[in-house]
């Protein structure tokens, strides 16, 4: 039987690292095992908090702007629908305000006063205001505005609670255009 142990201290066991290799490996292992220090974690969290506090107001502004745009598109869609329904039905159709929003109503013939569709703004902070020359907006069976003696272009104002708004201009022919940054 042979043994690796000998009385000679200079003889080494096979596959045993020397002192230099051991020190080098222990330094590498120490680097691999280290995580974040408390200071690094606090600095990272502080930076994340600062970035979040800057992003939240901008995000809220984006949401409000999106709500305003959405409700403006709702009004424009209602006006275009009223125009196409007037042509399709062969009767005058008007867009008028009611308590919770605005509605399409048949304005002539045997069905006079019948509500075709009601629209409610998606947010109670949004207001829709018709100015005097377009209250209500009536389209004739030809698809043009029925003026009832008032052939003037008119505006509809869509405003949020912060005073931001959009003007919707209805031409004398009945076409609809949008103007951003209206004052409310």
Tab-separated table of N, CA and C in Angstrom:
chain	number	residue	atom	x	y	z
A	1	UNK	N	0.823	-1.161	0.000
A	1	UNK	CA	0.000	0.000	0.000
A	1	UNK	C	0.875	1.234	0.000
A	2	UNK	N	0.472	2.099	-0.842
A	2	UNK	CA	1.266	3.312	-0.883
A	2	UNK	C	0.470	4.455	-0.290
A	3	UNK	N	1.181	5.367	0.192
A	3	UNK	CA	0.546	6.505	0.858
A	3	UNK	C	1.178	7.778	0.327
A	4	UNK	N	0.384	8.809	0.260
A	4	UNK	CA	0.902	10.082	-0.221
A	4	UNK	C	1.643	10.837	0.856
A	5	UNK	N	1.458	10.448	2.037
A	5	UNK	CA	2.133	11.146	3.117
A	5	UNK	C	3.570	10.677	3.193
A	6	UNK	N	4.397	11.605	3.326
A	6	UNK	CA	5.800	11.237	3.488
A	6	UNK	C	6.407	12.112	4.554
A	7	UNK	N	7.544	11.739	4.940
A	7	UNK	CA	8.210	12.501	5.967
A	7	UNK	C	8.862	13.739	5.388
A	8	UNK	N	8.950	13.772	4.085
A	8	UNK	CA	9.539	14.927	3.444
A	8	UNK	C	8.474	16.025	3.351
A	9	UNK	N	8.706	17.162	3.975
A	9	UNK	CA	7.726	18.238	4.010
A	9	UNK	C	7.651	18.978	2.679
A	10	UNK	N	8.621	18.866	1.865
A	10	UNK	CA	8.643	19.573	0.601
A	10	UNK	C	7.733	18.906	-0.414
A	11	UNK	N	7.476	17.650	-0.240
A	11	UNK	CA	6.643	16.953	-1.200
A	11	UNK	C	5.189	17.369	-0.978
A	12	UNK	N	4.481	17.672	-2.080
A	12	UNK	CA	3.104	18.145	-1.978
A	12	UNK	C	2.157	17.066	-2.441
A	13	UNK	N	0.950	17.215	-1.985
A	13	UNK	CA	-0.097	16.303	-2.440
A	13	UNK	C	-0.497	16.736	-3.848
A	14	UNK	N	-0.918	15.804	-4.649
A	14	UNK	CA	-1.331	16.185	-5.997
A	14	UNK	C	-2.598	17.050	-5.944
A	15	UNK	N	-2.728	17.971	-6.898
A	15	UNK	CA	-3.895	18.852	-7.071
A	15	UNK	C	-4.171	19.764	-5.882
A	16	UNK	N	-3.208	20.106	-5.120
A	16	UNK	CA	-3.404	21.082	-4.046
A	16	UNK	C	-2.883	22.422	-4.532
A	17	UNK	N	-3.696	23.471	-4.365
A	17	UNK	CA	-3.263	24.781	-4.846
A	17	UNK	C	-2.175	25.354	-3.957
A	18	UNK	N	-1.334	26.146	-4.568
A	18	UNK	CA	-0.316	26.817	-3.768
A	18	UNK	C	-0.924	28.074	-3.149
A	19	UNK	N	-0.182	28.797	-2.359
A	19	UNK	CA	-0.707	29.948	-1.628
A	19	UNK	C	-1.150	31.068	-2.571
A	20	UNK	N	-0.422	31.311	-3.656
A	20	UNK	CA	-0.800	32.370	-4.594
A	20	UNK	C	-2.152	32.067	-5.246
A	21	UNK	N	-2.317	30.869	-5.699
A	21	UNK	CA	-3.579	30.484	-6.341
A	21	UNK	C	-4.722	30.581	-5.351
A	22	UNK	N	-4.505	30.185	-4.134
A	22	UNK	CA	-5.547	30.232	-3.115
A	22	UNK	C	-5.985	31.673	-2.849
A	23	UNK	N	-5.011	32.578	-2.740
A	23	UNK	CA	-5.342	33.986	-2.502
A	23	UNK	C	-6.109	34.567	-3.691
A	24	UNK	N	-5.694	34.246	-4.885
A	24	UNK	CA	-6.342	34.761	-6.082
A	24	UNK	C	-7.785	34.260	-6.168
A	25	UNK	N	-7.986	32.982	-5.925
A	25	UNK	CA	-9.331	32.405	-5.976
A	25	UNK	C	-10.228	32.980	-4.891
A	26	UNK	N	-9.694	33.217	-3.712
A	26	UNK	CA	-10.524	33.753	-2.635
A	26	UNK	C	-10.947	35.186	-2.943
A	27	UNK	N	-10.085	35.958	-3.601
A	27	UNK	CA	-10.468	37.314	-3.989
A	27	UNK	C	-11.568	37.282	-5.054
A	28	UNK	N	-11.467	36.393	-6.014
A	28	UNK	CA	-12.502	36.264	-7.034
A	28	UNK	C	-13.826	35.831	-6.410
A	29	UNK	N	-13.762	34.874	-5.507
A	29	UNK	CA	-14.981	34.408	-4.845
A	29	UNK	C	-15.618	35.526	-4.036
A	30	UNK	N	-14.821	36.327	-3.386
A	30	UNK	CA	-15.345	37.429	-2.592
A	30	UNK	C	-16.054	38.431	-3.502
A	31	UNK	N	-15.492	38.709	-4.680
A	31	UNK	CA	-16.129	39.626	-5.620
A	31	UNK	C	-17.440	39.051	-6.146
A	32	UNK	N	-17.483	37.762	-6.376
A	32	UNK	CA	-18.692	37.130	-6.885
A	32	UNK	C	-19.797	37.111	-5.842
A	33	UNK	N	-19.462	36.993	-4.593
A	33	UNK	CA	-20.452	36.860	-3.543
A	33	UNK	C	-20.972	38.192	-3.037
A	34	UNK	N	-20.280	39.265	-3.319
A	34	UNK	CA	-20.729	40.563	-2.816
A	34	UNK	C	-21.986	41.006	-3.545
A	35	UNK	N	-22.946	41.571	-2.803
A	35	UNK	CA	-24.166	42.140	-3.368
A	35	UNK	C	-24.082	43.644	-3.283
A	36	UNK	N	-25.245	44.280	-3.189
A	36	UNK	CA	-25.280	45.725	-3.033
A	36	UNK	C	-25.033	46.080	-1.580
A	37	UNK	N	-24.353	47.159	-1.392
A	37	UNK	CA	-24.200	47.656	-0.027
A	37	UNK	C	-25.433	48.484	0.305
A	38	UNK	N	-25.619	48.758	1.551
A	38	UNK	CA	-26.758	49.553	1.987
A	38	UNK	C	-26.701	50.946	1.369
A	39	UNK	N	-25.528	51.522	1.293
A	39	UNK	CA	-25.367	52.849	0.707
A	39	UNK	C	-25.760	52.851	-0.770
A	40	UNK	N	-25.317	51.854	-1.519
A	40	UNK	CA	-25.685	51.769	-2.931
A	40	UNK	C	-27.196	51.629	-3.095
A	41	UNK	N	-27.810	50.850	-2.250
A	41	UNK	CA	-29.257	50.646	-2.321
A	41	UNK	C	-30.008	51.940	-2.010
A	42	UNK	N	-29.566	52.691	-1.014
A	42	UNK	CA	-30.219	53.953	-0.651
A	42	UNK	C	-30.080	54.966	-1.782
A	43	UNK	N	-28.911	55.053	-2.386
A	43	UNK	CA	-28.703	55.982	-3.502
A	43	UNK	C	-29.601	55.608	-4.679
A	44	UNK	N	-29.674	54.334	-4.993
A	44	UNK	CA	-30.528	53.873	-6.091
A	44	UNK	C	-31.990	54.189	-5.824
A	45	UNK	N	-32.450	53.937	-4.617
A	45	UNK	CA	-33.844	54.213	-4.259
A	45	UNK	C	-34.131	55.716	-4.306
A	46	UNK	N	-33.181	56.538	-3.887
A	46	UNK	CA	-33.360	57.991	-3.925
A	46	UNK	C	-33.493	58.481	-5.361
A	47	UNK	N	-32.650	57.993	-6.238
A	47	UNK	CA	-32.724	58.382	-7.652
A	47	UNK	C	-34.053	57.933	-8.253
A	48	UNK	N	-34.484	56.717	-7.938
A	48	UNK	CA	-35.768	56.219	-8.444
A	48	UNK	C	-36.925	57.073	-7.935
A	49	UNK	N	-36.866	57.484	-6.677
A	49	UNK	CA	-37.917	58.325	-6.100
A	49	UNK	C	-37.964	59.691	-6.784
A	50	UNK	N	-36.805	60.275	-7.027
A	50	UNK	CA	-36.750	61.583	-7.695
A	50	UNK	C	-37.328	61.483	-9.106
A	51	UNK	N	-36.962	60.445	-9.838
A	51	UNK	CA	-37.494	60.265	-11.189
A	51	UNK	C	-39.001	60.046	-11.166
A	52	UNK	N	-39.494	59.304	-10.193
A	52	UNK	CA	-40.936	59.053	-10.094
A	52	UNK	C	-41.704	60.332	-9.781
A	53	UNK	N	-41.156	61.170	-8.903
A	53	UNK	CA	-41.858	62.413	-8.569
A	53	UNK	C	-41.886	63.376	-9.753
A	54	UNK	N	-40.933	63.267	-10.659
A	54	UNK	CA	-40.970	64.098	-11.857
A	54	UNK	C	-41.920	63.510	-12.894
A	55	UNK	N	-42.073	62.204	-12.940
A	55	UNK	CA	-42.888	61.556	-13.967
A	55	UNK	C	-44.378	61.606	-13.663
A	56	UNK	N	-44.775	61.551	-12.404
A	56	UNK	CA	-46.196	61.486	-12.053
A	56	UNK	C	-46.968	62.720	-12.518
A	57	UNK	N	-46.522	63.946	-12.287
A	57	UNK	CA	-47.287	65.094	-12.795
A	57	UNK	C	-47.396	65.106	-14.322
A	58	UNK	N	-46.342	64.724	-14.986
A	58	UNK	CA	-46.389	64.676	-16.448
A	58	UNK	C	-47.386	63.623	-16.911
A	59	UNK	N	-47.450	62.511	-16.214
A	59	UNK	CA	-48.400	61.459	-16.566
A	59	UNK	C	-49.829	61.926	-16.327
A	60	UNK	N	-50.077	62.630	-15.217
A	60	UNK	CA	-51.417	63.158	-14.945
A	60	UNK	C	-51.838	64.142	-16.029
A	61	UNK	N	-50.920	64.983	-16.462
A	61	UNK	CA	-51.207	65.928	-17.537
A	61	UNK	C	-51.541	65.185	-18.828
A	62	UNK	N	-50.815	64.113	-19.092
A	62	UNK	CA	-51.077	63.294	-20.277
A	62	UNK	C	-52.466	62.671	-20.215
A	63	UNK	N	-52.860	62.174	-19.046
A	63	UNK	CA	-54.181	61.558	-18.882
A	63	UNK	C	-55.279	62.594	-19.107
A	64	UNK	N	-55.129	63.785	-18.528
A	64	UNK	CA	-56.131	64.846	-18.712
A	64	UNK	C	-56.233	65.254	-20.183
A	65	UNK	N	-55.098	65.373	-20.837
A	65	UNK	CA	-55.092	65.719	-22.257
A	65	UNK	C	-55.781	64.636	-23.083
A	66	UNK	N	-55.554	63.386	-22.726
A	66	UNK	CA	-56.191	62.276	-23.436
A	66	UNK	C	-57.699	62.281	-23.229
A	67	UNK	N	-58.145	62.596	-22.029
A	67	UNK	CA	-59.590	62.676	-21.765
A	67	UNK	C	-60.229	63.788	-22.589
A	68	UNK	N	-59.562	64.918	-22.640
A	68	UNK	CA	-60.086	66.040	-23.417
A	68	UNK	C	-60.169	65.673	-24.898
A	69	UNK	N	-59.129	65.056	-25.419
A	69	UNK	CA	-59.121	64.633	-26.821
A	69	UNK	C	-60.208	63.605	-27.085
A	70	UNK	N	-60.365	62.657	-26.177
A	70	UNK	CA	-61.387	61.621	-26.328
A	70	UNK	C	-62.784	62.222	-26.384
A	71	UNK	N	-63.069	63.158	-25.491
A	71	UNK	CA	-64.392	63.777	-25.478
A	71	UNK	C	-64.604	64.707	-26.670
A	72	UNK	N	-63.553	65.351	-27.135
A	72	UNK	CA	-63.658	66.159	-28.351
A	72	UNK	C	-63.995	65.268	-29.537
A	73	UNK	N	-63.332	64.125	-29.619
A	73	UNK	CA	-63.627	63.172	-30.691
A	73	UNK	C	-65.056	62.649	-30.587
A	74	UNK	N	-65.560	62.505	-29.372
A	74	UNK	CA	-66.944	62.071	-29.161
A	74	UNK	C	-67.922	63.091	-29.745
A	75	UNK	N	-67.683	64.371	-29.507
A	75	UNK	CA	-68.551	65.428	-30.039
A	75	UNK	C	-68.470	65.462	-31.565
A	76	UNK	N	-67.268	65.394	-32.104
A	76	UNK	CA	-67.103	65.410	-33.564
A	76	UNK	C	-67.789	64.197	-34.184
A	77	UNK	N	-67.641	63.050	-33.558
A	77	UNK	CA	-68.320	61.845	-34.045
A	77	UNK	C	-69.833	61.992	-34.021
A	78	UNK	N	-70.365	62.610	-32.967
A	78	UNK	CA	-71.811	62.827	-32.870
A	78	UNK	C	-72.291	63.767	-33.969
A	79	UNK	N	-71.536	64.819	-34.249
A	79	UNK	CA	-71.915	65.755	-35.314
A	79	UNK	C	-71.899	65.068	-36.679
A	80	UNK	N	-70.864	64.273	-36.930
A	80	UNK	CA	-70.791	63.549	-38.200
A	80	UNK	C	-71.896	62.506	-38.311
A	81	UNK	N	-72.214	61.847	-37.192
A	81	UNK	CA	-73.305	60.870	-37.193
A	81	UNK	C	-74.640	61.559	-37.460
A	82	UNK	N	-74.863	62.710	-36.850
A	82	UNK	CA	-76.108	63.450	-37.078
A	82	UNK	C	-76.244	63.822	-38.555
A	83	UNK	N	-75.161	64.226	-39.145
A	83	UNK	CA	-75.185	64.606	-40.563
A	83	UNK	C	-75.517	63.404	-41.442
A	84	UNK	N	-74.864	62.280	-41.182
A	84	UNK	CA	-75.125	61.092	-42.008
A	84	UNK	C	-76.517	60.508	-41.748
A	85	UNK	N	-76.999	60.564	-40.506
A	85	UNK	CA	-78.345	60.074	-40.199
A	85	UNK	C	-79.409	60.948	-40.853
A	86	UNK	N	-79.173	62.242	-40.939
A	86	UNK	CA	-80.123	63.136	-41.603
A	86	UNK	C	-80.274	62.756	-43.073
A	87	UNK	N	-79.156	62.458	-43.724
A	87	UNK	CA	-79.200	62.053	-45.127
A	87	UNK	C	-79.847	60.677	-45.252
A	88	UNK	N	-79.474	59.744	-44.397
A	88	UNK	CA	-80.002	58.378	-44.465
A	88	UNK	C	-81.506	58.335	-44.226
A	89	UNK	N	-81.975	59.078	-43.220
A	89	UNK	CA	-83.397	59.062	-42.879
A	89	UNK	C	-84.230	59.982	-43.767
A	90	UNK	N	-83.575	60.933	-44.423
A	90	UNK	CA	-84.306	61.900	-45.236
A	90	UNK	C	-85.068	62.902	-44.387
A	91	UNK	N	-84.628	63.111	-43.150
A	91	UNK	CA	-85.271	64.045	-42.224
A	91	UNK	C	-84.191	64.864	-41.524
A	92	UNK	N	-84.586	65.995	-40.999
A	92	UNK	CA	-83.633	66.819	-40.250
A	92	UNK	C	-83.300	66.148	-38.921
A	93	UNK	N	-82.026	66.239	-38.537
A	93	UNK	CA	-81.558	65.690	-37.259
A	93	UNK	C	-80.786	66.792	-36.553
A	94	UNK	N	-81.037	66.944	-35.261
A	94	UNK	CA	-80.328	67.982	-34.512
A	94	UNK	C	-79.527	67.349	-33.374
A	95	UNK	N	-78.453	68.033	-33.029
A	95	UNK	CA	-77.626	67.665	-31.878
A	95	UNK	C	-77.908	68.717	-30.821
A	96	UNK	N	-78.384	68.283	-29.658
A	96	UNK	CA	-78.737	69.234	-28.608
A	96	UNK	C	-78.207	68.763	-27.265
A	97	UNK	N	-78.024	69.705	-26.381
A	97	UNK	CA	-77.557	69.397	-25.028
A	97	UNK	C	-78.706	68.872	-24.190
A	98	UNK	N	-78.404	67.971	-23.263
A	98	UNK	CA	-79.339	67.585	-22.216
A	98	UNK	C	-78.550	67.467	-20.929
A	99	UNK	N	-79.175	67.074	-19.851
A	99	UNK	CA	-78.565	67.139	-18.518
A	99	UNK	C	-77.208	66.447	-18.442
A	100	UNK	N	-77.076	65.238	-18.957
A	100	UNK	CA	-75.846	64.459	-18.802
A	100	UNK	C	-74.895	64.534	-19.985
A	101	UNK	N	-75.232	65.243	-21.023
A	101	UNK	CA	-74.368	65.298	-22.193
A	101	UNK	C	-75.076	65.939	-23.363
A	102	UNK	N	-75.124	65.229	-24.480
A	102	UNK	CA	-75.815	65.736	-25.661
A	102	UNK	C	-76.422	64.550	-26.387
A	103	UNK	N	-77.389	64.828	-27.272
A	103	UNK	CA	-78.116	63.749	-27.930
A	103	UNK	C	-78.466	64.128	-29.360
A	104	UNK	N	-78.716	63.083	-30.174
A	104	UNK	CA	-79.196	63.264	-31.533
A	104	UNK	C	-80.702	63.071	-31.505
A	105	UNK	N	-81.432	64.025	-32.070
A	105	UNK	CA	-82.890	63.988	-32.056
A	105	UNK	C	-83.391	64.239	-33.472
A	106	UNK	N	-84.386	63.464	-33.903
A	106	UNK	CA	-85.020	63.729	-35.193
A	106	UNK	C	-85.782	65.041	-35.065
A	107	UNK	N	-85.587	65.928	-36.032
A	107	UNK	CA	-86.127	67.285	-35.903
A	107	UNK	C	-87.254	67.586	-36.883
A	108	UNK	N	-87.722	66.597	-37.634
A	108	UNK	CA	-88.814	66.864	-38.576
A	108	UNK	C	-89.566	65.572	-38.869
A	109	UNK	N	-90.704	65.702	-39.499
A	109	UNK	CA	-91.475	64.544	-39.934
A	109	UNK	C	-92.273	63.918	-38.812
A	110	UNK	N	-92.757	62.710	-39.090
A	110	UNK	CA	-93.627	62.003	-38.142
A	110	UNK	C	-92.885	61.602	-36.873
A	111	UNK	N	-91.583	61.450	-36.961
A	111	UNK	CA	-90.792	61.021	-35.797
A	111	UNK	C	-90.162	62.194	-35.054
A	112	UNK	N	-90.675	63.380	-35.255
A	112	UNK	CA	-90.112	64.584	-34.633
A	112	UNK	C	-90.000	64.413	-33.119
A	113	UNK	N	-88.806	64.638	-32.601
A	113	UNK	CA	-88.573	64.536	-31.161
A	113	UNK	C	-88.027	63.194	-30.709
A	114	UNK	N	-87.993	62.202	-31.597
A	114	UNK	CA	-87.442	60.893	-31.224
A	114	UNK	C	-85.926	61.002	-31.044
A	115	UNK	N	-85.442	60.452	-29.945
A	115	UNK	CA	-84.006	60.471	-29.661
A	115	UNK	C	-83.357	59.295	-30.380
A	116	UNK	N	-82.376	59.592	-31.222
A	116	UNK	CA	-81.642	58.548	-31.934
A	116	UNK	C	-80.520	57.966	-31.084
A	117	UNK	N	-79.786	58.834	-30.423
A	117	UNK	CA	-78.645	58.381	-29.625
A	117	UNK	C	-78.281	59.455	-28.617
A	118	UNK	N	-77.841	59.016	-27.441
A	118	UNK	CA	-77.367	59.945	-26.417
A	118	UNK	C	-75.881	59.714	-26.184
A	119	UNK	N	-75.173	60.796	-25.933
A	119	UNK	CA	-73.736	60.748	-25.678
A	119	UNK	C	-73.466	61.384	-24.320
A	120	UNK	N	-72.689	60.699	-23.513
A	120	UNK	CA	-72.310	61.221	-22.204
A	120	UNK	C	-70.790	61.315	-22.152
A	121	UNK	N	-70.245	62.473	-21.821
A	121	UNK	CA	-68.783	62.578	-21.696
A	121	UNK	C	-68.254	61.552	-20.694
A	122	UNK	N	-67.062	61.040	-20.963
A	122	UNK	CA	-66.487	59.978	-20.128
A	122	UNK	C	-66.043	60.465	-18.762
A	123	UNK	N	-65.989	61.759	-18.570
A	123	UNK	CA	-65.532	62.300	-17.300
A	123	UNK	C	-66.413	63.489	-16.938
A	124	UNK	N	-66.858	63.550	-15.714
A	124	UNK	CA	-67.729	64.649	-15.278
A	124	UNK	C	-66.989	65.984	-15.221
A	125	UNK	N	-65.651	65.966	-15.258
A	125	UNK	CA	-64.882	67.211	-15.261
A	125	UNK	C	-64.841	67.859	-16.644
A	126	UNK	N	-65.357	67.169	-17.655
A	126	UNK	CA	-65.377	67.687	-19.017
A	126	UNK	C	-66.736	68.339	-19.269
A	127	UNK	N	-66.719	69.549	-19.792
A	127	UNK	CA	-67.973	70.226	-20.128
A	127	UNK	C	-68.023	70.491	-21.626
A	128	UNK	N	-69.214	70.365	-22.182
A	128	UNK	CA	-69.456	70.644	-23.592
A	128	UNK	C	-70.421	71.816	-23.639
A	129	UNK	N	-70.004	72.911	-24.277
A	129	UNK	CA	-70.811	74.131	-24.326
A	129	UNK	C	-71.028	74.521	-25.784
A	130	UNK	N	-72.285	74.644	-26.183
A	130	UNK	CA	-72.631	75.127	-27.520
A	130	UNK	C	-72.792	76.637	-27.427
A	131	UNK	N	-72.201	77.366	-28.368
A	131	UNK	CA	-72.463	78.807	-28.345
A	131	UNK	C	-73.825	79.075	-28.999
A	132	UNK	N	-74.290	80.290	-28.912
A	132	UNK	CA	-75.648	80.626	-29.332
A	132	UNK	C	-75.974	80.322	-30.778
A	133	UNK	N	-74.995	80.424	-31.684
A	133	UNK	CA	-75.288	80.224	-33.104
A	133	UNK	C	-75.405	78.752	-33.493
A	134	UNK	N	-75.032	77.847	-32.613
A	134	UNK	CA	-75.132	76.417	-32.938
A	134	UNK	C	-75.935	75.640	-31.901
A	135	UNK	N	-76.759	76.308	-31.141
A	135	UNK	CA	-77.521	75.595	-30.110
A	135	UNK	C	-78.974	75.523	-30.520
A	136	UNK	N	-79.462	74.445	-30.969
A	136	UNK	CA	-78.796	73.192	-31.306
A	136	UNK	C	-78.250	73.222	-32.734
A	137	UNK	N	-77.429	72.229	-33.074
A	137	UNK	CA	-76.924	72.071	-34.434
A	137	UNK	C	-77.922	71.184	-35.162
A	138	UNK	N	-78.458	71.680	-36.260
A	138	UNK	CA	-79.445	70.912	-37.017
A	138	UNK	C	-78.930	70.688	-38.432
A	139	UNK	N	-79.003	69.433	-38.877
A	139	UNK	CA	-78.639	69.075	-40.247
A	139	UNK	C	-79.909	68.719	-41.006
A	140	UNK	N	-80.034	69.240	-42.228
A	140	UNK	CA	-81.205	68.939	-43.056
A	140	UNK	C	-81.011	67.597	-43.749
A	141	UNK	N	-82.027	67.168	-44.464
A	141	UNK	CA	-81.966	65.868	-45.138
A	141	UNK	C	-80.941	65.847	-46.264
A	142	UNK	N	-80.431	67.004	-46.663
A	142	UNK	CA	-79.384	67.062	-47.689
A	142	UNK	C	-77.980	66.961	-47.085
A	143	UNK	N	-77.872	67.001	-45.761
A	143	UNK	CA	-76.577	66.906	-45.096
A	143	UNK	C	-75.944	68.248	-44.783
A	144	UNK	N	-76.632	69.325	-45.160
A	144	UNK	CA	-76.133	70.664	-44.850
A	144	UNK	C	-76.790	71.168	-43.575
A	145	UNK	N	-76.169	72.161	-42.976
A	145	UNK	CA	-76.759	72.744	-41.764
A	145	UNK	C	-78.065	73.425	-42.082
A	146	UNK	N	-79.007	73.234	-41.198
A	146	UNK	CA	-80.289	73.920	-41.287
A	146	UNK	C	-80.194	75.087	-40.323
A	147	UNK	N	-80.147	76.290	-40.869
A	147	UNK	CA	-79.819	77.456	-40.058
A	147	UNK	C	-80.965	78.028	-39.265
A	148	UNK	N	-82.178	77.835	-39.698
A	148	UNK	CA	-83.340	78.452	-39.051
A	148	UNK	C	-83.139	79.963	-38.951
A	149	UNK	N	-82.681	80.551	-40.066
A	149	UNK	CA	-82.520	81.999	-40.100
A	149	UNK	C	-81.193	82.507	-39.579
A	150	UNK	N	-80.245	81.630	-39.255
A	150	UNK	CA	-78.966	82.077	-38.702
A	150	UNK	C	-77.812	81.411	-39.455
A	151	UNK	N	-77.483	81.880	-40.674
A	151	UNK	CA	-76.424	81.234	-41.455
A	151	UNK	C	-75.020	81.658	-41.020
A	152	UNK	N	-74.663	81.384	-39.801
A	152	UNK	CA	-73.352	81.746	-39.265
A	152	UNK	C	-72.603	80.475	-38.865
A	153	UNK	N	-71.296	80.462	-39.093
A	153	UNK	CA	-70.541	79.351	-38.506
A	153	UNK	C	-70.588	79.474	-36.986
A	154	UNK	N	-70.466	78.376	-36.304
A	154	UNK	CA	-70.532	78.424	-34.847
A	154	UNK	C	-69.501	77.525	-34.203
A	155	UNK	N	-69.381	77.655	-32.900
A	155	UNK	CA	-68.382	76.890	-32.152
A	155	UNK	C	-69.032	76.076	-31.046
A	156	UNK	N	-68.398	74.952	-30.787
A	156	UNK	CA	-68.715	74.141	-29.614
A	156	UNK	C	-67.427	74.071	-28.818
A	157	UNK	N	-67.501	74.333	-27.526
A	157	UNK	CA	-66.318	74.344	-26.665
A	157	UNK	C	-66.333	73.088	-25.797
A	158	UNK	N	-65.243	72.343	-25.839
A	158	UNK	CA	-65.064	71.179	-24.969
A	158	UNK	C	-63.941	71.545	-24.009
A	159	UNK	N	-64.261	71.609	-22.701
A	159	UNK	CA	-63.302	72.117	-21.713
A	159	UNK	C	-63.138	71.135	-20.561
A	160	UNK	N	-61.944	71.122	-19.970
A	160	UNK	CA	-61.736	70.328	-18.758
A	160	UNK	C	-61.733	71.250	-17.542
A	161	UNK	N	-61.571	70.669	-16.370
A	161	UNK	CA	-61.652	71.436	-15.122
A	161	UNK	C	-60.479	72.401	-14.938
A	162	UNK	N	-59.373	72.195	-15.659
A	162	UNK	CA	-58.203	73.072	-15.544
A	162	UNK	C	-58.267	74.276	-16.475
A	163	UNK	N	-59.323	74.385	-17.271
A	163	UNK	CA	-59.440	75.502	-18.200
A	163	UNK	C	-58.851	75.228	-19.569
A	164	UNK	N	-58.330	74.031	-19.802
A	164	UNK	CA	-57.842	73.664	-21.126
A	164	UNK	C	-59.039	73.268	-21.972
A	165	UNK	N	-58.936	73.495	-23.265
A	165	UNK	CA	-60.082	73.147	-24.079
A	165	UNK	C	-59.782	73.056	-25.550
A	166	UNK	N	-60.811	72.649	-26.273
A	166	UNK	CA	-60.762	72.530	-27.714
A	166	UNK	C	-62.017	73.174	-28.279
A	167	UNK	N	-61.860	73.951	-29.331
A	167	UNK	CA	-63.009	74.511	-30.034
A	167	UNK	C	-63.300	73.656	-31.252
A	168	UNK	N	-64.562	73.364	-31.454
A	168	UNK	CA	-65.011	72.666	-32.651
A	168	UNK	C	-65.832	73.684	-33.434
A	169	UNK	N	-65.379	73.998	-34.636
A	169	UNK	CA	-66.069	74.977	-35.468
A	169	UNK	C	-66.905	74.247	-36.504
A	170	UNK	N	-68.170	74.648	-36.598
A	170	UNK	CA	-69.072	74.076	-37.588
A	170	UNK	C	-69.285	75.145	-38.655
A	171	UNK	N	-68.891	74.822	-39.878
A	171	UNK	CA	-69.000	75.801	-40.966
A	171	UNK	C	-70.457	75.963	-41.385
A	172	UNK	N	-70.693	76.943	-42.239
A	172	UNK	CA	-72.061	77.160	-42.724
A	172	UNK	C	-72.546	75.979	-43.561
A	173	UNK	N	-71.624	75.234	-44.171
A	173	UNK	CA	-71.996	74.043	-44.935
A	173	UNK	C	-72.218	72.823	-44.063
A	174	UNK	N	-71.779	72.877	-42.810
A	174	UNK	CA	-71.986	71.769	-41.889
A	174	UNK	C	-70.748	70.954	-41.585
A	175	UNK	N	-69.623	71.247	-42.247
A	175	UNK	CA	-68.405	70.487	-41.954
A	175	UNK	C	-67.826	70.918	-40.608
A	176	UNK	N	-67.063	70.023	-40.018
A	176	UNK	CA	-66.564	70.211	-38.655
A	176	UNK	C	-65.044	70.291	-38.680
A	177	UNK	N	-64.480	71.301	-37.997
A	177	UNK	CA	-63.028	71.401	-37.833
A	177	UNK	C	-62.708	71.626	-36.360
A	178	UNK	N	-61.537	71.181	-35.974
A	178	UNK	CA	-61.096	71.275	-34.583
A	178	UNK	C	-59.994	72.315	-34.459
A	179	UNK	N	-60.046	73.093	-33.369
A	179	UNK	CA	-59.000	74.055	-33.051
A	179	UNK	C	-58.511	73.753	-31.642
A	180	UNK	N	-57.240	73.399	-31.521
A	180	UNK	CA	-56.680	73.069	-30.210
A	180	UNK	C	-56.411	74.336	-29.406
A	181	UNK	N	-56.172	74.156	-28.128
A	181	UNK	CA	-55.781	75.230	-27.212
A	181	UNK	C	-56.808	76.350	-27.125
A	182	UNK	N	-58.047	75.982	-27.029
A	182	UNK	CA	-59.090	76.992	-26.856
A	182	UNK	C	-59.095	77.476	-25.418
A	183	UNK	N	-59.569	78.675	-25.216
A	183	UNK	CA	-59.705	79.186	-23.852
A	183	UNK	C	-61.114	78.899	-23.365
A	184	UNK	N	-61.207	78.438	-22.166
A	184	UNK	CA	-62.513	78.080	-21.604
A	184	UNK	C	-62.869	79.012	-20.464
